[in-house]
Each structure stands twice: as C-alpha cells, then as structure tokens.
Amino acid sequence: GMSIPDDISIIGFNDLPTAKYMVPPLTTVRLYMEFMGEYAVHMLEERINGRDICLKVIAPTKLYIRDSVKNI
C-alpha cells in the first residue's frame, strides 16, 4: 500500500540500462567499471612488485536522479 516516491524512495546501484525504463524510472548511482578494472590491475601489479601498504581508492560515481525519489 505504499507509493513510490511519496511514501518511500528507492535507489538502485550501477545504473543498469533498464533503470530509466522502469515505472517509475529508477534513481541510480553509476560506477565507472572501466576505471575500477584499470585501477585493480594497477593495484595488483604493485602488490606483485612488493607493495605492503594498502591504498585507499575513491572511485568516481555519478547520481542519476529519476522519479523513484521525491524531490523536496
């Protein structure tokens, strides 16, 4: 008996191509998988070459606001 987005907001993750065609269109966060893959290879190379200290990686994202969240 709840209404989207009046009673509850829904947000997806990874901006699947079908998200914008759902009813209502789904708000999503997009991850840049190419960046993540390239950086994972870079980190693996560093570990193989003897890096012992962990890295903190902040991956770029983008929020696509669609009709599944209420605009206040």
Tab-separated table of N, CA, C and O in Angstrom:
chain	number	residue	atom	x	y	z
A	1	GLY	N	0.803	-1.198	0.000
A	1	GLY	CA	0.000	0.000	0.000
A	1	GLY	C	0.851	1.270	0.000
A	1	GLY	O	0.315	2.345	0.210
A	2	MET	N	2.156	1.136	-0.192
A	2	MET	CA	3.000	2.338	-0.211
A	2	MET	C	3.153	2.862	-1.630
A	2	MET	O	3.072	2.112	-2.597
A	3	SER	N	3.396	4.149	-1.713
A	3	SER	CA	3.545	4.805	-3.007
A	3	SER	C	4.985	5.278	-3.186
A	3	SER	O	5.567	5.866	-2.277
A	4	ILE	N	5.529	5.005	-4.365
A	4	ILE	CA	6.869	5.483	-4.708
A	4	ILE	C	6.696	6.723	-5.566
A	4	ILE	O	5.984	6.673	-6.557
A	5	PRO	N	7.251	7.832	-5.274
A	5	PRO	CA	8.184	8.187	-4.227
A	5	PRO	C	7.537	8.895	-3.037
A	5	PRO	O	8.248	9.375	-2.160
A	6	ASP	N	6.204	8.955	-2.974
A	6	ASP	CA	5.547	9.726	-1.907
A	6	ASP	C	5.810	9.154	-0.519
A	6	ASP	O	6.078	9.901	0.417
A	7	ASP	N	5.731	7.823	-0.365
A	7	ASP	CA	5.922	7.194	0.944
A	7	ASP	C	7.337	6.652	1.142
A	7	ASP	O	7.832	6.593	2.264
A	8	ILE	N	7.954	6.217	0.068
A	8	ILE	CA	9.281	5.596	0.157
A	8	ILE	C	10.057	5.896	-1.131
A	8	ILE	O	9.473	5.931	-2.212
A	9	SER	N	11.344	6.164	-0.983
A	9	SER	CA	12.216	6.367	-2.138
A	9	SER	C	13.039	5.107	-2.364
A	9	SER	O	13.417	4.425	-1.418
A	10	ILE	N	13.320	4.815	-3.628
A	10	ILE	CA	14.123	3.645	-3.974
A	10	ILE	C	15.264	4.100	-4.873
A	10	ILE	O	15.055	4.843	-5.837
A	11	ILE	N	16.476	3.652	-4.525
A	11	ILE	CA	17.662	3.989	-5.306
A	11	ILE	C	18.389	2.702	-5.660
A	11	ILE	O	18.631	1.866	-4.799
A	12	GLY	N	18.732	2.548	-6.921
A	12	GLY	CA	19.483	1.392	-7.377
A	12	GLY	C	20.967	1.702	-7.436
A	12	GLY	O	21.402	2.821	-7.156
A	13	PHE	N	21.736	0.707	-7.821
A	13	PHE	CA	23.183	0.847	-7.860
A	13	PHE	C	23.712	0.311	-9.174
A	13	PHE	O	23.281	-0.745	-9.635
A	14	ASN	N	24.605	1.031	-9.801
A	14	ASN	CA	25.312	0.666	-11.023
A	14	ASN	C	24.561	1.023	-12.292
A	14	ASN	O	24.933	0.601	-13.376
A	15	ASP	N	23.501	1.782	-12.218
A	15	ASP	CA	22.782	2.339	-13.372
A	15	ASP	C	22.626	1.351	-14.522
A	15	ASP	O	23.126	1.555	-15.626
A	16	LEU	N	21.918	0.264	-14.247
A	16	LEU	CA	21.631	-0.699	-15.307
A	16	LEU	C	20.844	-0.010	-16.426
A	16	LEU	O	20.053	0.896	-16.155
A	17	PRO	N	21.034	-0.411	-17.675
A	17	PRO	CA	20.356	0.260	-18.796
A	17	PRO	C	18.837	0.280	-18.671
A	17	PRO	O	18.190	1.220	-19.143
A	18	THR	N	18.251	-0.700	-18.016
A	18	THR	CA	16.795	-0.760	-17.898
A	18	THR	C	16.237	0.162	-16.809
A	18	THR	O	15.034	0.383	-16.756
A	19	ALA	N	17.104	0.732	-15.970
A	19	ALA	CA	16.647	1.544	-14.834
A	19	ALA	C	15.788	2.724	-15.278
A	19	ALA	O	14.795	3.058	-14.634
A	20	LYS	N	16.149	3.359	-16.380
A	20	LYS	CA	15.391	4.530	-16.809
A	20	LYS	C	14.051	4.169	-17.449
A	20	LYS	O	13.208	5.027	-17.643
A	21	TYR	N	13.835	2.886	-17.751
A	21	TYR	CA	12.580	2.456	-18.370
A	21	TYR	C	11.600	1.838	-17.373
A	21	TYR	O	10.492	1.467	-17.740
A	22	MET	N	12.011	1.704	-16.100
A	22	MET	CA	11.118	1.158	-15.081
A	22	MET	C	10.020	2.164	-14.765
A	22	MET	O	10.126	3.338	-15.104
A	23	VAL	N	8.969	1.691	-14.125
A	23	VAL	CA	7.874	2.582	-13.730
A	23	VAL	C	7.778	2.563	-12.219
A	23	VAL	O	7.436	1.533	-11.648
A	24	PRO	N	8.099	3.657	-11.550
A	24	PRO	CA	8.708	4.889	-12.079
A	24	PRO	C	10.182	4.654	-12.408
A	24	PRO	O	10.798	3.711	-11.902
A	25	PRO	N	10.752	5.535	-13.256
A	25	PRO	CA	12.175	5.404	-13.575
A	25	PRO	C	13.027	5.409	-12.300
A	25	PRO	O	12.813	6.213	-11.404
A	26	LEU	N	13.978	4.474	-12.222
A	26	LEU	CA	14.748	4.239	-11.010
A	26	LEU	C	15.949	5.180	-10.896
A	26	LEU	O	16.769	5.269	-11.799
A	27	THR	N	16.035	5.886	-9.766
A	27	THR	CA	17.212	6.684	-9.445
A	27	THR	C	18.357	5.714	-9.176
A	27	THR	O	18.174	4.714	-8.500
A	28	THR	N	19.532	6.005	-9.746
A	28	THR	CA	20.651	5.086	-9.573
A	28	THR	C	21.970	5.839	-9.372
A	28	THR	O	22.082	7.014	-9.690
A	29	VAL	N	22.939	5.103	-8.861
A	29	VAL	CA	24.313	5.579	-8.753
A	29	VAL	C	25.122	4.789	-9.770
A	29	VAL	O	25.067	3.567	-9.790
A	30	ARG	N	25.833	5.498	-10.634
A	30	ARG	CA	26.653	4.816	-11.645
A	30	ARG	C	28.090	4.702	-11.159
A	30	ARG	O	28.674	5.659	-10.679
A	31	LEU	N	28.630	3.493	-11.277
A	31	LEU	CA	30.052	3.242	-11.042
A	31	LEU	C	30.740	3.174	-12.392
A	31	LEU	O	30.156	2.681	-13.361
A	32	TYR	N	31.943	3.642	-12.448
A	32	TYR	CA	32.691	3.585	-13.696
A	32	TYR	C	33.563	2.336	-13.670
A	32	TYR	O	34.665	2.325	-13.124
A	33	MET	N	33.030	1.271	-14.247
A	33	MET	CA	33.654	-0.042	-14.176
A	33	MET	C	35.013	-0.077	-14.877
A	33	MET	O	35.918	-0.776	-14.445
A	34	GLU	N	35.176	0.690	-15.951
A	34	GLU	CA	36.463	0.706	-16.647
A	34	GLU	C	37.553	1.256	-15.718
A	34	GLU	O	38.642	0.697	-15.632
A	35	PHE	N	37.247	2.331	-15.002
A	35	PHE	CA	38.189	2.883	-14.030
A	35	PHE	C	38.531	1.839	-12.979
A	35	PHE	O	39.698	1.640	-12.640
A	36	MET	N	37.506	1.165	-12.455
A	36	MET	CA	37.733	0.185	-11.397
A	36	MET	C	38.600	-0.973	-11.894
A	36	MET	O	39.491	-1.443	-11.186
A	37	GLY	N	38.366	-1.431	-13.117
A	37	GLY	CA	39.166	-2.514	-13.681
A	37	GLY	C	40.613	-2.113	-13.882
A	37	GLY	O	41.531	-2.849	-13.532
A	38	GLU	N	40.809	-0.913	-14.455
A	38	GLU	CA	42.167	-0.438	-14.680
A	38	GLU	C	42.909	-0.262	-13.360
A	38	GLU	O	44.074	-0.640	-13.239
A	39	TYR	N	42.245	0.297	-12.372
A	39	TYR	CA	42.905	0.532	-11.096
A	39	TYR	C	43.172	-0.779	-10.357
A	39	TYR	O	44.170	-0.911	-9.670
A	40	ALA	N	42.283	-1.759	-10.523
A	40	ALA	CA	42.507	-3.068	-9.904
A	40	ALA	C	43.764	-3.720	-10.465
A	40	ALA	O	44.565	-4.296	-9.718
A	41	VAL	N	43.966	-3.602	-11.777
A	41	VAL	CA	45.182	-4.150	-12.392
A	41	VAL	C	46.412	-3.415	-11.866
A	41	VAL	O	47.424	-4.032	-11.530
A	42	HIS	N	46.317	-2.090	-11.776
A	42	HIS	CA	47.419	-1.283	-11.245
A	42	HIS	C	47.768	-1.718	-9.816
A	42	HIS	O	48.943	-1.890	-9.479
A	43	MET	N	46.770	-1.907	-8.979
A	43	MET	CA	46.998	-2.313	-7.593
A	43	MET	C	47.597	-3.712	-7.522
A	43	MET	O	48.472	-3.980	-6.694
A	44	LEU	N	47.129	-4.610	-8.376
A	44	LEU	CA	47.680	-5.967	-8.415
A	44	LEU	C	49.157	-5.950	-8.815
A	44	LEU	O	49.978	-6.637	-8.205
A	45	GLU	N	49.485	-5.127	-9.817
A	45	GLU	CA	50.887	-5.003	-10.220
A	45	GLU	C	51.750	-4.521	-9.066
A	45	GLU	O	52.850	-5.023	-8.843
A	46	GLU	N	51.249	-3.532	-8.312
A	46	GLU	CA	52.008	-3.013	-7.180
A	46	GLU	C	52.203	-4.078	-6.097
A	46	GLU	O	53.267	-4.169	-5.495
A	47	ARG	N	51.177	-4.877	-5.845
A	47	ARG	CA	51.305	-5.945	-4.840
A	47	ARG	C	52.321	-6.989	-5.283
A	47	ARG	O	53.119	-7.473	-4.494
A	48	ILE	N	52.296	-7.340	-6.554
A	48	ILE	CA	53.249	-8.319	-7.086
A	48	ILE	C	54.673	-7.784	-6.954
A	48	ILE	O	55.606	-8.530	-6.659
A	49	ASN	N	54.829	-6.478	-7.155
A	49	ASN	CA	56.154	-5.857	-7.085
A	49	ASN	C	56.574	-5.516	-5.659
A	49	ASN	O	57.576	-4.845	-5.461
A	50	GLY	N	55.825	-5.954	-4.659
A	50	GLY	CA	56.261	-5.836	-3.279
A	50	GLY	C	55.615	-4.762	-2.426
A	50	GLY	O	56.064	-4.523	-1.313
A	51	ARG	N	54.577	-4.103	-2.907
A	51	ARG	CA	53.923	-3.082	-2.085
A	51	ARG	C	53.239	-3.754	-0.896
A	51	ARG	O	52.436	-4.661	-1.061
A	52	ASP	N	53.533	-3.277	0.316
A	52	ASP	CA	52.948	-3.857	1.527
A	52	ASP	C	51.856	-2.970	2.128
A	52	ASP	O	51.000	-3.456	2.849
A	53	ILE	N	51.901	-1.685	1.857
A	53	ILE	CA	50.956	-0.744	2.454
A	53	ILE	C	49.701	-0.668	1.587
A	53	ILE	O	49.778	-0.510	0.366
A	54	CYS	N	48.546	-0.783	2.218
A	54	CYS	CA	47.271	-0.730	1.498
A	54	CYS	C	47.011	0.676	0.972
A	54	CYS	O	47.490	1.664	1.524
A	55	LEU	N	46.240	0.751	-0.088
A	55	LEU	CA	45.846	2.027	-0.667
A	55	LEU	C	44.365	2.271	-0.408
A	55	LEU	O	43.572	1.331	-0.384
A	56	LYS	N	44.017	3.518	-0.242
A	56	LYS	CA	42.615	3.898	-0.182
A	56	LYS	C	42.261	4.469	-1.545
A	56	LYS	O	42.896	5.414	-2.020
A	57	VAL	N	41.265	3.881	-2.197
A	57	VAL	CA	40.861	4.305	-3.533
A	57	VAL	C	39.446	4.847	-3.459
A	57	VAL	O	38.557	4.197	-2.912
A	58	ILE	N	39.254	6.024	-3.998
A	58	ILE	CA	37.917	6.605	-4.089
A	58	ILE	C	37.506	6.537	-5.557
A	58	ILE	O	38.104	7.192	-6.412
A	59	ALA	N	36.511	5.717	-5.829
A	59	ALA	CA	36.059	5.513	-7.203
A	59	ALA	C	35.062	6.603	-7.587
A	59	ALA	O	34.174	6.941	-6.802
A	60	PRO	N	35.195	7.152	-8.799
A	60	PRO	CA	34.242	8.174	-9.235
A	60	PRO	C	32.859	7.555	-9.457
A	60	PRO	O	32.734	6.421	-9.913
A	61	THR	N	31.850	8.302	-9.100
A	61	THR	CA	30.456	7.865	-9.278
A	61	THR	C	29.635	9.028	-9.796
A	61	THR	O	30.072	10.177	-9.773
A	62	LYS	N	28.441	8.741	-10.263
A	62	LYS	CA	27.512	9.785	-10.682
A	62	LYS	C	26.107	9.363	-10.264
A	62	LYS	O	25.714	8.219	-10.465
A	63	LEU	N	25.375	10.296	-9.685
A	63	LEU	CA	23.998	10.045	-9.255
A	63	LEU	C	23.047	10.507	-10.344
A	63	LEU	O	23.095	11.659	-10.778
A	64	TYR	N	22.172	9.595	-10.799
A	64	TYR	CA	21.139	9.918	-11.769
A	64	TYR	C	19.809	9.954	-11.034
A	64	TYR	O	19.278	8.904	-10.647
A	65	ILE	N	19.292	11.146	-10.792
A	65	ILE	CA	18.033	11.288	-10.061
A	65	ILE	C	16.885	11.161	-11.051
A	65	ILE	O	16.795	11.921	-12.018
A	66	ARG	N	16.032	10.168	-10.778
A	66	ARG	CA	14.859	9.946	-11.617
A	66	ARG	C	13.627	9.977	-10.719
A	66	ARG	O	13.671	10.505	-9.614
A	67	ASP	N	12.527	9.431	-11.167
A	67	ASP	CA	11.253	9.590	-10.460
A	67	ASP	C	11.032	8.672	-9.275
A	67	ASP	O	9.971	8.715	-8.659
A	68	SER	N	12.005	7.837	-8.903
A	68	SER	CA	11.802	6.936	-7.767
A	68	SER	C	12.179	7.572	-6.431
A	68	SER	O	12.113	6.921	-5.399
A	69	VAL	N	12.585	8.836	-6.467
A	69	VAL	CA	12.835	9.598	-5.231
A	69	VAL	C	12.054	10.892	-5.293
A	69	VAL	O	11.829	11.454	-6.367
A	70	LYS	N	11.637	11.333	-4.122
A	70	LYS	CA	10.844	12.569	-4.049
A	70	LYS	C	11.746	13.781	-4.048
A	70	LYS	O	12.690	13.840	-3.280
A	71	ASN	N	11.464	14.709	-4.915
A	71	ASN	CA	12.203	15.980	-4.936
A	71	ASN	C	11.582	16.900	-3.909
A	71	ASN	O	10.390	17.188	-3.955
A	72	ILE	N	12.411	17.335	-2.970
A	72	ILE	CA	11.891	18.213	-1.904
A	72	ILE	C	12.277	19.635	-2.206
A	72	ILE	O	13.288	19.975	-2.647
